[in-house]
Each structure stands twice: as C-alpha cells, then as structure tokens.
XYZ file of N, CA and C in Angstrom:
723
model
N -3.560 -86.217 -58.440
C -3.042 -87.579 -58.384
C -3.614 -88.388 -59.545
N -2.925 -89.068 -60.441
C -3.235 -89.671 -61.908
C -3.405 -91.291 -60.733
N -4.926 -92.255 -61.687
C -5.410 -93.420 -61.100
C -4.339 -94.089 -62.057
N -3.802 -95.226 -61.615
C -2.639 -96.132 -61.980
C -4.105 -97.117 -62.943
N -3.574 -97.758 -63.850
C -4.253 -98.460 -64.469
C -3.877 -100.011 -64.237
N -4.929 -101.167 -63.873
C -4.367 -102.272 -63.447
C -4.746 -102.989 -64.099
N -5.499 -102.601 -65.051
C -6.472 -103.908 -65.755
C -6.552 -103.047 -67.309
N -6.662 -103.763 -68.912
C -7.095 -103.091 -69.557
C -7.588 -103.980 -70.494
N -8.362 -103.853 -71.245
C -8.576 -104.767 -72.654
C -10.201 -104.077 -73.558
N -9.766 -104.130 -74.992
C -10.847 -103.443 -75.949
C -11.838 -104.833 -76.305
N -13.162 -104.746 -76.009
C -13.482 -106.028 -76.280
C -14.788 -105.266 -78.044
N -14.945 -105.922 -78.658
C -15.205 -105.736 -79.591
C -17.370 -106.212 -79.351
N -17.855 -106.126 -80.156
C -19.315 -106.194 -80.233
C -19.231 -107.287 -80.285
N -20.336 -108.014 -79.192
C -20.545 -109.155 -79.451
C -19.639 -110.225 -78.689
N -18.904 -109.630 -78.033
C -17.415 -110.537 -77.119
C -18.405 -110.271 -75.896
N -17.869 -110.894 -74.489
C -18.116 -111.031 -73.433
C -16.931 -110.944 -71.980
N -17.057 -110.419 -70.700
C -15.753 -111.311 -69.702
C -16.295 -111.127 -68.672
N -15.437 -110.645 -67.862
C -15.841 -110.976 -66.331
C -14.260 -110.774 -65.380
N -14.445 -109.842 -64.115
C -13.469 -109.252 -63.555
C -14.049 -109.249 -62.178
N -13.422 -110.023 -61.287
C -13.646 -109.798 -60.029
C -12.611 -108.376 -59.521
N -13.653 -107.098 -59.104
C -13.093 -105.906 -58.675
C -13.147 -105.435 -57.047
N -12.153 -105.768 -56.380
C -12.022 -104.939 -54.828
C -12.752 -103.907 -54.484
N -13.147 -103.973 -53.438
C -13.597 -102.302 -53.218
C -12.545 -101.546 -52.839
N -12.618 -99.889 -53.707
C -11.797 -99.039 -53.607
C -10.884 -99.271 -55.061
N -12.098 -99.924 -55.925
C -11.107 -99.533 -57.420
C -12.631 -99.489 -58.401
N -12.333 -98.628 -58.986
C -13.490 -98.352 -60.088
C -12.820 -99.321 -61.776
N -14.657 -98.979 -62.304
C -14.094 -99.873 -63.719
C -14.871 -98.373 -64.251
N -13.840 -98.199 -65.908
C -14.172 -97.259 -66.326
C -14.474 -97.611 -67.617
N -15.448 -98.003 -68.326
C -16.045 -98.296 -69.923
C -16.449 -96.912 -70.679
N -15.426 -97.355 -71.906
C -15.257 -96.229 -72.907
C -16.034 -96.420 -74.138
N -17.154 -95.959 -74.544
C -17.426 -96.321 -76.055
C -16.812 -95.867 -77.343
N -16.050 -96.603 -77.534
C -14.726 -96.083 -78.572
C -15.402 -95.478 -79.612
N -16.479 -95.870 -80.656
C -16.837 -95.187 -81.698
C -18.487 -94.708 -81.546
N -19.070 -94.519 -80.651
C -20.501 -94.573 -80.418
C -21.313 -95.574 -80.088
N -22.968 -95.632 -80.146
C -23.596 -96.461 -80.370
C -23.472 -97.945 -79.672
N -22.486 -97.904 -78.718
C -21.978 -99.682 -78.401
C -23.072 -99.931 -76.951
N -23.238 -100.645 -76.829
C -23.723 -101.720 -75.626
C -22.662 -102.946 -74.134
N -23.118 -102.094 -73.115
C -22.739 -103.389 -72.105
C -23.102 -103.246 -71.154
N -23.406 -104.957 -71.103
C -24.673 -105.589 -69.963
C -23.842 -105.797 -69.125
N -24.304 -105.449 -67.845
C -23.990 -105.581 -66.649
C -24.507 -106.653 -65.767
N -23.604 -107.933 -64.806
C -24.290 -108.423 -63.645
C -23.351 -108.488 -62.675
N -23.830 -107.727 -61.479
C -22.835 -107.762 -60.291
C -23.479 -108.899 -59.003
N -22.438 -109.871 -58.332
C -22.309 -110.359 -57.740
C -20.956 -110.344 -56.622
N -21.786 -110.850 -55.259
C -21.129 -110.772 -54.082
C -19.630 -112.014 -54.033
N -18.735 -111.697 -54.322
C -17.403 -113.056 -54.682
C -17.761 -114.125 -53.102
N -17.839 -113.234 -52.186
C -18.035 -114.015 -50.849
C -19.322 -114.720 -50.614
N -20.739 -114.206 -51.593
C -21.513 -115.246 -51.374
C -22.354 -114.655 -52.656
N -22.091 -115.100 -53.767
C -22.895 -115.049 -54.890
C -24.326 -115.147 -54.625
N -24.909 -115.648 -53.446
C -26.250 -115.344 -53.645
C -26.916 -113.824 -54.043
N -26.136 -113.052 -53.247
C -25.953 -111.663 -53.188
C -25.904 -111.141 -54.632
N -26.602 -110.642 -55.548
C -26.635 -110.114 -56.589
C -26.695 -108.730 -56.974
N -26.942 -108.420 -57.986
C -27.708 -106.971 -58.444
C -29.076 -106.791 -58.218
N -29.785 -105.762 -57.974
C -31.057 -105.800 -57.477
C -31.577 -104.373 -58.252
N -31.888 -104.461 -59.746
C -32.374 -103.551 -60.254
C -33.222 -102.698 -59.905
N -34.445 -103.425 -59.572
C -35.778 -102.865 -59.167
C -35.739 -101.790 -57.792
N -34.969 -102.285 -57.092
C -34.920 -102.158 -55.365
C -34.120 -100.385 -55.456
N -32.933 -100.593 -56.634
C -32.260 -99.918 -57.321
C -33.080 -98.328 -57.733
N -33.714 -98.629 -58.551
C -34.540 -97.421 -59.185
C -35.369 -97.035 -58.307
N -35.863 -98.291 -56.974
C -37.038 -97.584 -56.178
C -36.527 -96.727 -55.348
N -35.468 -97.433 -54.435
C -34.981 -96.080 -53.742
C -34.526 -94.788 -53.661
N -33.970 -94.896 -55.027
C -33.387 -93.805 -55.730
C -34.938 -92.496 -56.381
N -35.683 -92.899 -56.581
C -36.883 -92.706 -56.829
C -36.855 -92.305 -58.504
N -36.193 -93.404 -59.405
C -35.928 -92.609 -60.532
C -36.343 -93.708 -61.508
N -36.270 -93.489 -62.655
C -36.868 -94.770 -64.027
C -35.558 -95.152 -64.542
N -34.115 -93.474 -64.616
C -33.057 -93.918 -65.308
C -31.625 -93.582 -63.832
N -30.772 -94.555 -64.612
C -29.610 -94.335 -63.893
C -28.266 -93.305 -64.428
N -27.938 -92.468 -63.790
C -26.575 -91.551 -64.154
C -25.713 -91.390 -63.092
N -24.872 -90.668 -63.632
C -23.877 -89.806 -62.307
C -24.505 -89.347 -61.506
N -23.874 -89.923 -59.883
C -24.840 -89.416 -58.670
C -25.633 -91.144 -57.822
N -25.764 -91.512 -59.054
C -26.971 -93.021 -58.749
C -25.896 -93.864 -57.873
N -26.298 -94.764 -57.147
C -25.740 -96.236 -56.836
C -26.229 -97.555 -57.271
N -25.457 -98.628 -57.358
C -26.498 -99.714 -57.758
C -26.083 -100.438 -56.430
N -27.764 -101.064 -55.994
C -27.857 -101.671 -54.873
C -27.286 -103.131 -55.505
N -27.340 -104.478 -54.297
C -27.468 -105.440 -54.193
C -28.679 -105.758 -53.422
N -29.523 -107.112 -53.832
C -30.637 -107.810 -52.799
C -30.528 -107.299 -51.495
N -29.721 -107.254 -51.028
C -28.981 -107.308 -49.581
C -29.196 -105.814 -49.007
N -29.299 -104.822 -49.741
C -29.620 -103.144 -49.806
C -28.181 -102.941 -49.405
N -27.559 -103.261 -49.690
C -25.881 -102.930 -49.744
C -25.776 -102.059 -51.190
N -24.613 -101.487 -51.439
C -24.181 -100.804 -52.572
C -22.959 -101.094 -53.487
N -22.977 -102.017 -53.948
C -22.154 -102.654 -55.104
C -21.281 -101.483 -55.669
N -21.675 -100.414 -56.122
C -20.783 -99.035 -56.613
C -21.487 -98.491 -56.700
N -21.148 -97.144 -57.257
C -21.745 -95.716 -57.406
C -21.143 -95.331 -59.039
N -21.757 -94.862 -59.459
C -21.721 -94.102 -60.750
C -21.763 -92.690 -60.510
N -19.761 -92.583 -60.271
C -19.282 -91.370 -60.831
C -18.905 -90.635 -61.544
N -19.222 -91.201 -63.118
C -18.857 -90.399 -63.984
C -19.960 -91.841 -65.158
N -20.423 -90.444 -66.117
C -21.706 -90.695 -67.064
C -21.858 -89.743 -67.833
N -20.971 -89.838 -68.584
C -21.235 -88.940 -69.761
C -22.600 -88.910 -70.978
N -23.137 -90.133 -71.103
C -24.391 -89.868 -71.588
C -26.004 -89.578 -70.788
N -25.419 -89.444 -69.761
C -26.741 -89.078 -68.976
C -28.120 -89.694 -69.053
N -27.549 -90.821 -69.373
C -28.339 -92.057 -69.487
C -28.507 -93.529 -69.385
N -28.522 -94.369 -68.709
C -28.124 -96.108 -68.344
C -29.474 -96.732 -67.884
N -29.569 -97.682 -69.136
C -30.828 -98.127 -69.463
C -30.744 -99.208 -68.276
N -31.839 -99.486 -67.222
C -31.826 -100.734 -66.259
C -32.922 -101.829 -66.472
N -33.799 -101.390 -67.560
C -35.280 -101.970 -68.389
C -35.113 -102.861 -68.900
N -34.337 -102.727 -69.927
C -33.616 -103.504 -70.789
C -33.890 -104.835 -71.261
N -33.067 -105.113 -69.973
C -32.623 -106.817 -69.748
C -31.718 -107.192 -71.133
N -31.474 -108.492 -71.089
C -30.890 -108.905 -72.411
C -31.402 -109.799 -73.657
N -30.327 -109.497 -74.865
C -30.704 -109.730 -76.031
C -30.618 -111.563 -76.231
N -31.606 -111.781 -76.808
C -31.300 -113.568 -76.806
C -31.074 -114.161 -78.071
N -31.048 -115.655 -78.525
C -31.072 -115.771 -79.883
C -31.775 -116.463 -80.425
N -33.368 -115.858 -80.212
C -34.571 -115.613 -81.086
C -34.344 -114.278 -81.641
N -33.863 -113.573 -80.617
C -34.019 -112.163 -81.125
C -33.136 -111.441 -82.577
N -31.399 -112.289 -81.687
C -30.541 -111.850 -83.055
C -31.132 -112.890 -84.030
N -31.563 -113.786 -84.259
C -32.010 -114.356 -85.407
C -32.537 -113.796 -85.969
N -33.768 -113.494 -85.596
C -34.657 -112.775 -86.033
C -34.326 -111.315 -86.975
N -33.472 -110.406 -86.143
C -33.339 -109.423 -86.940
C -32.312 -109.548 -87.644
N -30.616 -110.097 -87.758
C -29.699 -110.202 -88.255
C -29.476 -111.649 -89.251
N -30.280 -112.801 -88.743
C -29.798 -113.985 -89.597
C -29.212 -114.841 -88.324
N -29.183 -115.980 -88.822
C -28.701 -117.078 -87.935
C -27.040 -117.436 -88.161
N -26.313 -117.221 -87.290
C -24.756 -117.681 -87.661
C -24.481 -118.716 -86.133
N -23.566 -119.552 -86.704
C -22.912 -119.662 -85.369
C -21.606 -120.207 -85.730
N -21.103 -120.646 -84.610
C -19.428 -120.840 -84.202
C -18.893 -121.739 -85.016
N -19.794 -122.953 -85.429
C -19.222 -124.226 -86.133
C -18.984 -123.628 -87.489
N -19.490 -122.699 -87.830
C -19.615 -122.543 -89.536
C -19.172 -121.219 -89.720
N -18.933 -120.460 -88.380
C -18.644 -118.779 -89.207
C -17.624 -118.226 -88.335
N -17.245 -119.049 -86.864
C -15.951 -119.145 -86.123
C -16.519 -117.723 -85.800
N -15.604 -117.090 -85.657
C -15.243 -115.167 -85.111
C -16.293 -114.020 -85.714
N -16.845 -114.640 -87.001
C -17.802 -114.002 -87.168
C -19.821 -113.984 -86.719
N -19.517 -115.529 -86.232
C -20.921 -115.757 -85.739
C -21.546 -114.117 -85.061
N -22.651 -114.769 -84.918
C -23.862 -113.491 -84.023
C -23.961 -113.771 -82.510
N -23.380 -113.793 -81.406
C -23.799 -114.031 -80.220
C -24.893 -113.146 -79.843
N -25.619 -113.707 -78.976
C -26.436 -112.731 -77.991
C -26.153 -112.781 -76.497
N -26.777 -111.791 -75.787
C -26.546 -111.348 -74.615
C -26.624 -112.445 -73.582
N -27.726 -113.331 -73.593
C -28.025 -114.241 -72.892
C -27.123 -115.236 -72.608
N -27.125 -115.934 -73.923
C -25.846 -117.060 -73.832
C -24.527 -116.615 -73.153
N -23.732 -115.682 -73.874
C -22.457 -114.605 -73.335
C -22.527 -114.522 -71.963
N -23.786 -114.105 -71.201
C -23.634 -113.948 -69.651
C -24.244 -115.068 -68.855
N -24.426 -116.107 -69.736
C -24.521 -117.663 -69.072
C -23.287 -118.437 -69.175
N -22.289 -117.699 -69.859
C -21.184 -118.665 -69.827
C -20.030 -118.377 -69.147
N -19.989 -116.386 -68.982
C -18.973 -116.083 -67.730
C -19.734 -116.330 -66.551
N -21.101 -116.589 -66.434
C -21.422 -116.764 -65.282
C -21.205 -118.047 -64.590
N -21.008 -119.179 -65.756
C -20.099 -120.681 -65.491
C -18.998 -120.898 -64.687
N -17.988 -119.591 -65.387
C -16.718 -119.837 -65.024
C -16.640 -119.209 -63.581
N -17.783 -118.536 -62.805
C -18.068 -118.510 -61.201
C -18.364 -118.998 -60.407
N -19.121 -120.585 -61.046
C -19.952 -121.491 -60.395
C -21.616 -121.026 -60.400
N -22.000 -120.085 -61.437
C -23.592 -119.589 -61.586
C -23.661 -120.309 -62.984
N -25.700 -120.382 -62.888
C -26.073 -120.757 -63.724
C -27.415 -120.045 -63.911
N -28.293 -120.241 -64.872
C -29.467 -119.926 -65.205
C -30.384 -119.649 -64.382
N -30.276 -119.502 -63.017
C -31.044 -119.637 -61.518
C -30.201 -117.958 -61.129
N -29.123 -117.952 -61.475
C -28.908 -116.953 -60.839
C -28.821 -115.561 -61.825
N -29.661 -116.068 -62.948
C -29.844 -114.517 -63.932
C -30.474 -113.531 -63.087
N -29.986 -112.217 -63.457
C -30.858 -110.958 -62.620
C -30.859 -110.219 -64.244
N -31.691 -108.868 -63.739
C -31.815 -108.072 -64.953
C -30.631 -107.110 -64.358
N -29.679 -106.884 -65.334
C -28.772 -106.546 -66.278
C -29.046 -104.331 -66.326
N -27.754 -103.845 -66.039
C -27.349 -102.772 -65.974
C -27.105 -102.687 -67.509
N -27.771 -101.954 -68.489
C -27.382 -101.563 -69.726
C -26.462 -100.372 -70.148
N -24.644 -100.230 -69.788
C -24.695 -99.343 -70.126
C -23.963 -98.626 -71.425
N -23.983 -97.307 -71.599
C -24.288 -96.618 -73.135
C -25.663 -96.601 -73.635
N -26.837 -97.430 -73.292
C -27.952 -97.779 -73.857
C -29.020 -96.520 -73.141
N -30.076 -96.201 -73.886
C -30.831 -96.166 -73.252
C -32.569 -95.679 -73.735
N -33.270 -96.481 -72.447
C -34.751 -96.567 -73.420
C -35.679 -95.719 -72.169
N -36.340 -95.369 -73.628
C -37.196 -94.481 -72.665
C -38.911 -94.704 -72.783
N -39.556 -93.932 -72.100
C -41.184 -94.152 -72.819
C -41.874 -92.966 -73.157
N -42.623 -93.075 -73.798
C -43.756 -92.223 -74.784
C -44.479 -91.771 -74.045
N -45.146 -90.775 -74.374
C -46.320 -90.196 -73.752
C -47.451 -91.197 -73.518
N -47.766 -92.204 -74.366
C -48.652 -93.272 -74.302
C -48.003 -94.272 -73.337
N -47.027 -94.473 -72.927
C -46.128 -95.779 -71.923
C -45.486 -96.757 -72.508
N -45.156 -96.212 -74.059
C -44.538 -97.442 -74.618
C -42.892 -97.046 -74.428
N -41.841 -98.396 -74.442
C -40.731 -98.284 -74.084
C -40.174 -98.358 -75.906
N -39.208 -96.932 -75.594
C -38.529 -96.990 -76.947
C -37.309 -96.852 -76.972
N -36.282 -97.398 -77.593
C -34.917 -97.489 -77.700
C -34.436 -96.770 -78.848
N -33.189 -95.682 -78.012
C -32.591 -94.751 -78.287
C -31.601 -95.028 -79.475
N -31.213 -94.866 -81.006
C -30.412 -95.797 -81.439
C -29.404 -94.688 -81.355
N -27.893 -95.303 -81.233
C -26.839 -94.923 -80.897
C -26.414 -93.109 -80.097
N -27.579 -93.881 -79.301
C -27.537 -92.668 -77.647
C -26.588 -92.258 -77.409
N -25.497 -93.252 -77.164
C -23.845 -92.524 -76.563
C -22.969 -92.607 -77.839
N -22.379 -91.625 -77.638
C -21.610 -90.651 -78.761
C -20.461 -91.261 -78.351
N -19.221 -91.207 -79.659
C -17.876 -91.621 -79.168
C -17.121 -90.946 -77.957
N -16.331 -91.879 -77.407
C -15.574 -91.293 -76.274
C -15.759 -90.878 -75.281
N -17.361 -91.743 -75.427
C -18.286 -91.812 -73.656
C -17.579 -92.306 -72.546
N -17.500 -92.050 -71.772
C -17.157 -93.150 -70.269
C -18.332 -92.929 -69.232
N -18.038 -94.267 -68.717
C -19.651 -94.467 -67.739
C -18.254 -95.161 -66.586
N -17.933 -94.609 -65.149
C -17.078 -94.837 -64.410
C -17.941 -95.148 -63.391
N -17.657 -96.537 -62.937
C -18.476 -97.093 -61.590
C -17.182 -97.216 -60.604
N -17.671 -96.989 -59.521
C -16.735 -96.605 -58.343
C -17.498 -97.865 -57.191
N -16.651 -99.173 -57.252
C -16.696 -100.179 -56.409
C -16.604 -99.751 -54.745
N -18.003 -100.037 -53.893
C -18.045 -99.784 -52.813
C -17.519 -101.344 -52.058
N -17.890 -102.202 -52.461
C -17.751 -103.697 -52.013
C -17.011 -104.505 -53.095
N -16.216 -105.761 -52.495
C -15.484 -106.613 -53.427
C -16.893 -107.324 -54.127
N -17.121 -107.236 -55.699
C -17.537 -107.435 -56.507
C -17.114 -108.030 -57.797
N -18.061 -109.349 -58.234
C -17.568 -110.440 -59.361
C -18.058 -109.117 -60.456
N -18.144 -108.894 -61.367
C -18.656 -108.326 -62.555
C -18.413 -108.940 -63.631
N -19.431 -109.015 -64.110
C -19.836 -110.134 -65.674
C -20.607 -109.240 -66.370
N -19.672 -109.245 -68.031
C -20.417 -108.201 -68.821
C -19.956 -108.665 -70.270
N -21.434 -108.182 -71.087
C -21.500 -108.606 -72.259
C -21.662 -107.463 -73.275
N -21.025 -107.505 -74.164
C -20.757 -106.296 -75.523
C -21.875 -106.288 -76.490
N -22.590 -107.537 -76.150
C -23.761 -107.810 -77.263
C -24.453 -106.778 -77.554
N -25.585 -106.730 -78.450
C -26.442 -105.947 -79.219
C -27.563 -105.951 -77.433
N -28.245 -104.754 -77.486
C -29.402 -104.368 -76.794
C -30.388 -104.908 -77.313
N -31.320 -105.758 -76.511
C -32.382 -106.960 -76.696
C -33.310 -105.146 -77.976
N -33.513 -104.302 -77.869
C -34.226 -103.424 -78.318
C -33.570 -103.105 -79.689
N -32.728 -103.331 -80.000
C -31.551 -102.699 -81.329
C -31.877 -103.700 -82.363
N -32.505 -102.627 -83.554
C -32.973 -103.295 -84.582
C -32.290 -102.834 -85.729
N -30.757 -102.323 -85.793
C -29.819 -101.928 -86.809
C -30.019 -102.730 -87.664
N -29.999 -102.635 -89.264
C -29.438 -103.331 -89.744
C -28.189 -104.258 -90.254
N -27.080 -103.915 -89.727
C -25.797 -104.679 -89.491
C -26.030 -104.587 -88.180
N -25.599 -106.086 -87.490
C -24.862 -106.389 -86.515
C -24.481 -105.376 -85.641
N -24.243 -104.927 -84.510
C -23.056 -103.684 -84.092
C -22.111 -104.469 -83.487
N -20.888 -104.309 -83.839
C -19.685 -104.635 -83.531
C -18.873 -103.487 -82.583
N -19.856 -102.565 -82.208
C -18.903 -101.521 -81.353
C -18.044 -101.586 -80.105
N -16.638 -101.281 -80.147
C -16.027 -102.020 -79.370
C -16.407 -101.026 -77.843
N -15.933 -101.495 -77.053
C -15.787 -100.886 -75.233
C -14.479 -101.576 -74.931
N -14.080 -100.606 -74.430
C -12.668 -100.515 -73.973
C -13.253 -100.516 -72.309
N -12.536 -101.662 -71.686
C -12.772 -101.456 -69.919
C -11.269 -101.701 -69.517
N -11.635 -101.152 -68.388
C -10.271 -100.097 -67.808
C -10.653 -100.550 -66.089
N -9.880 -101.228 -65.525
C -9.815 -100.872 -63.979
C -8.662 -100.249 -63.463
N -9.171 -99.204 -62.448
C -8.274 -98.229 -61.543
C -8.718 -98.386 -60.224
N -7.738 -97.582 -59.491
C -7.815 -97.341 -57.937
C -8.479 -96.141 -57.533
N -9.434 -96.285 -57.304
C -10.423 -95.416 -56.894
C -10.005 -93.792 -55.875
N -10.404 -93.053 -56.066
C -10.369 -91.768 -55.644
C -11.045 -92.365 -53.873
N -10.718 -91.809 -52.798
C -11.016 -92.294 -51.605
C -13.031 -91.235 -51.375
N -13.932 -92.061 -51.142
C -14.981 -91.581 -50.570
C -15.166 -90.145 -50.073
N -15.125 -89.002 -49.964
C -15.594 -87.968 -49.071
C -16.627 -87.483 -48.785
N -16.646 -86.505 -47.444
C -17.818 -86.538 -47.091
C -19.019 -85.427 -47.624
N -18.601 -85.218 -48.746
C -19.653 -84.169 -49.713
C -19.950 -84.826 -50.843
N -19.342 -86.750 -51.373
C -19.238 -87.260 -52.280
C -20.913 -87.250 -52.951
N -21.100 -87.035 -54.245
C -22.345 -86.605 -54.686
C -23.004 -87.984 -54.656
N -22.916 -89.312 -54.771
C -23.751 -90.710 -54.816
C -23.981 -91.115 -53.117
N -23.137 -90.590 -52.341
C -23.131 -90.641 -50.869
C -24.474 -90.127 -50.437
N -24.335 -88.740 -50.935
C -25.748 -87.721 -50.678
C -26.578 -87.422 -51.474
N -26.626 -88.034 -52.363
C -27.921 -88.430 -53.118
C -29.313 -88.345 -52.831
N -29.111 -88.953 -51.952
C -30.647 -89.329 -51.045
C -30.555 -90.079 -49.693
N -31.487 -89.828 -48.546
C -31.058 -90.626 -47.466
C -30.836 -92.132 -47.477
N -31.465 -92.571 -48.516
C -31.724 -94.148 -48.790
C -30.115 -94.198 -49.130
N -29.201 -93.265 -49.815
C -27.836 -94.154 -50.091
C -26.858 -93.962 -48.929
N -27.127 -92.971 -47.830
C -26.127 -92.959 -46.845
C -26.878 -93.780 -46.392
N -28.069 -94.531 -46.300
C -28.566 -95.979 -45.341
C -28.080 -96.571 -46.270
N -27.547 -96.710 -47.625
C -26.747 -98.086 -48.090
C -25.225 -97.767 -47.980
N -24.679 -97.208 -48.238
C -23.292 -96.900 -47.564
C -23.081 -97.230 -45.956
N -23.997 -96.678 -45.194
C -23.755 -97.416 -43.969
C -23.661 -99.084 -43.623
N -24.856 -99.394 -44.818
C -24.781 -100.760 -44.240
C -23.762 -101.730 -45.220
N -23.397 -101.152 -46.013
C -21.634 -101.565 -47.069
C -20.914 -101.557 -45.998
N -20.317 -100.755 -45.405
C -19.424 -100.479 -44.442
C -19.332 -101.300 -43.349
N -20.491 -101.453 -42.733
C -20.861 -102.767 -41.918
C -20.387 -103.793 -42.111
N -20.464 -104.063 -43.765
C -20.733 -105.533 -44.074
C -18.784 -105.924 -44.532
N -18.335 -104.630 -45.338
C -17.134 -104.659 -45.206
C -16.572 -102.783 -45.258
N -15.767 -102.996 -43.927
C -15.189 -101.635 -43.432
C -14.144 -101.512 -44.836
N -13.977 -100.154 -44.815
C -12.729 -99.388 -45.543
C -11.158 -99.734 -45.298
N -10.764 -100.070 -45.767
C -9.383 -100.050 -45.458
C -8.539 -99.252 -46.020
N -7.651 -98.720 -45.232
C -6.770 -97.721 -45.662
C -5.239 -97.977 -45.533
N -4.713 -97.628 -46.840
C -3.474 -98.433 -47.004
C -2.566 -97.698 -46.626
C-alpha cells in the first residue's frame, strides 16, 4: 500500500515552519544534498503546556543518542511519535539551538533590513517566531530534537560535532502517536563552525501512517515505551477509519 502524500514543501537553510500533525500520520524529512540541520519542538495542540521532554526521553530509553526504534516522550510520559525510519543512525538531542551571538560570531552579522533573503537567521529567533503564531513564547522553549545532526563525546567527555554526518537522501520518518503542533527550524547547528553559511535544504513530507502492530519495533523497545504507548492511548484512543 503506497502512503498518499498530504503535505509537501523544500525549505532551504536557514528558513523555518510549523505543522500541526494528527495522530496516525508521520512527517518524513529528507536531506536533499547532505550535511543539513532540523530543530525540532513538539507540542500538545490541546494543551501546549504539554511539550517535548528530552531528558525524560534519553532516560527511559536508557540511551545518549536517538534512532530507529526510539520514541520521543512528552512531560506528560506520553509519546509524541516514534522514529521509524533513520537512515543516519544518528539524532543529536544535546544540541539545543543555534543563536545570534553564535551566527555572528562565526559567519558575520546580516540581517533582514539590509540583505532581505540573504540575511543569517539563527535557530532561536526562527523557533520563537513559529512558536508566536501558536500562542507560545520564550517560557515555553524546550531543548530541541536535532535531526540529521549529530554530536558525540570523546574519550575525555567533551561533546563534538559531527560535520556533515547525514549523507544525501537521508530520511529521518517520525510516526505521530498523538495530535501534535510541530515547529521546526533549518538553521545551522548551535555546534557548526563551516565556513559558509549552510543553506542545505530539507524537504518535509507528511503522510498517513502505516497502522501500529503488535511486533512494531519502537512499541517493544523497552518496557518503558509499551508504559508510554499505553498511556498515549489513554489519553487519546486510536481511531480507525
């Protein structure tokens, strides 16, 4: 059975949006030429307090990185989606985002009044301003799903960033367990010290999700995600069309 495509658009480096997604439809991000970046923040549409919950995320799971197989929690220990498909076998959750001390710092100072389409955005601003058009503000920042990115640490504990980790024609496919706002930014990785800018585009894609089964690999993961699948289900049952 081919997933019908309902949503599509190539957003370029450095662009930003935001897609409120149903449960029972996945978003599928493509890194068209390598090397690209996107920040992730998921929120509850029915009560935005309800966020992404990174930390809570990696603990249960008992892991440092996220791939195929993982779920990402919410505060709530609910399960926002599952990551079924990860072709770089890697999704940085450390991260957090890039600001603009940072692109200053390494790229030069541009902005909108004087360089229009070519300015430098950073991560921060970008996901303070789709987070506007939800009724969020600066109170409701969480740390940020990085994906294509990813950082790792040294034998000594220092955190180091991978430069252009995911190879062209990556897809990282999250599979929506709950109706979820998603706000995401193309910007540069707070860690990315290229010398040009990266402008690498991501292509996002929403579809209708493949239905749950009961051998599904993010299901049985670990007991901690059939205790978050149970309590998704709770919070909103399956419907079947």
């Amino acid at each position: 059975m081919e997933l019908k495509n309902l949503f599509y658009h190539r957003y370029l480096g450095g662009q930003h949006g935001g897609l409120e997604i149903p449960a029972g439809h996945s978003l599928r991000l493509t890194d068209v030429e390598g090397g690209a970046n996107a920040s992730l923040l998921l929120f509850n549409p029915r009560n935005p307090l309800e966020r992404i919950n990174l930390p809570d995320t990696l603990k249960c799971q008992h892991t440092f990185k996220l791939t195929a197989g993982n779920c990402v929690y919410s505060d709530m220990g609910r399960i926002f989606c599952s990551i079924v498909q990860d072709d770089t076998g890697w999704i940085d959750s450390v991260g957090g985002l890039s600001n603009k001390n940072h692109v200053a710092k390494v790229w030069g100072e541009r902005n909108y009044q004087s360089d229009r389409n070519d300015w430098l955005q950073n991560g921060h601003d970008a996901m303070l301003v789709e987070m506007a058009k939800f009724g969020l503000g600066l109170r409701d920042l969480a740390a940020t799903l990085n994906v294509f990115s990813k950082v790792e640490t040294t034998d000594d504990g220092q955190l180091t960033f991978v430069q252009r980790h995911s190879k062209a024609a990556s897809v990282v496919e999250l599979r929506f367990e709950m109706d979820t706002i998603v706000l995401f930014s193309t910007c540069p990785h707070p860690m990315n010290e290229a010398v040009v800018y990266p402008r690498n585009p991501v292509d996002v894609e929403m579809v209708k999700s493949f239905p749950v089964e009961a051998d599904d690999a993010c299901l049985n993961h670990c007991d901690e995600n059939r205790r978050g699948f149970l309590n998704t289900r709770q919070y909103q049952p399956v419907l079947v069309d």
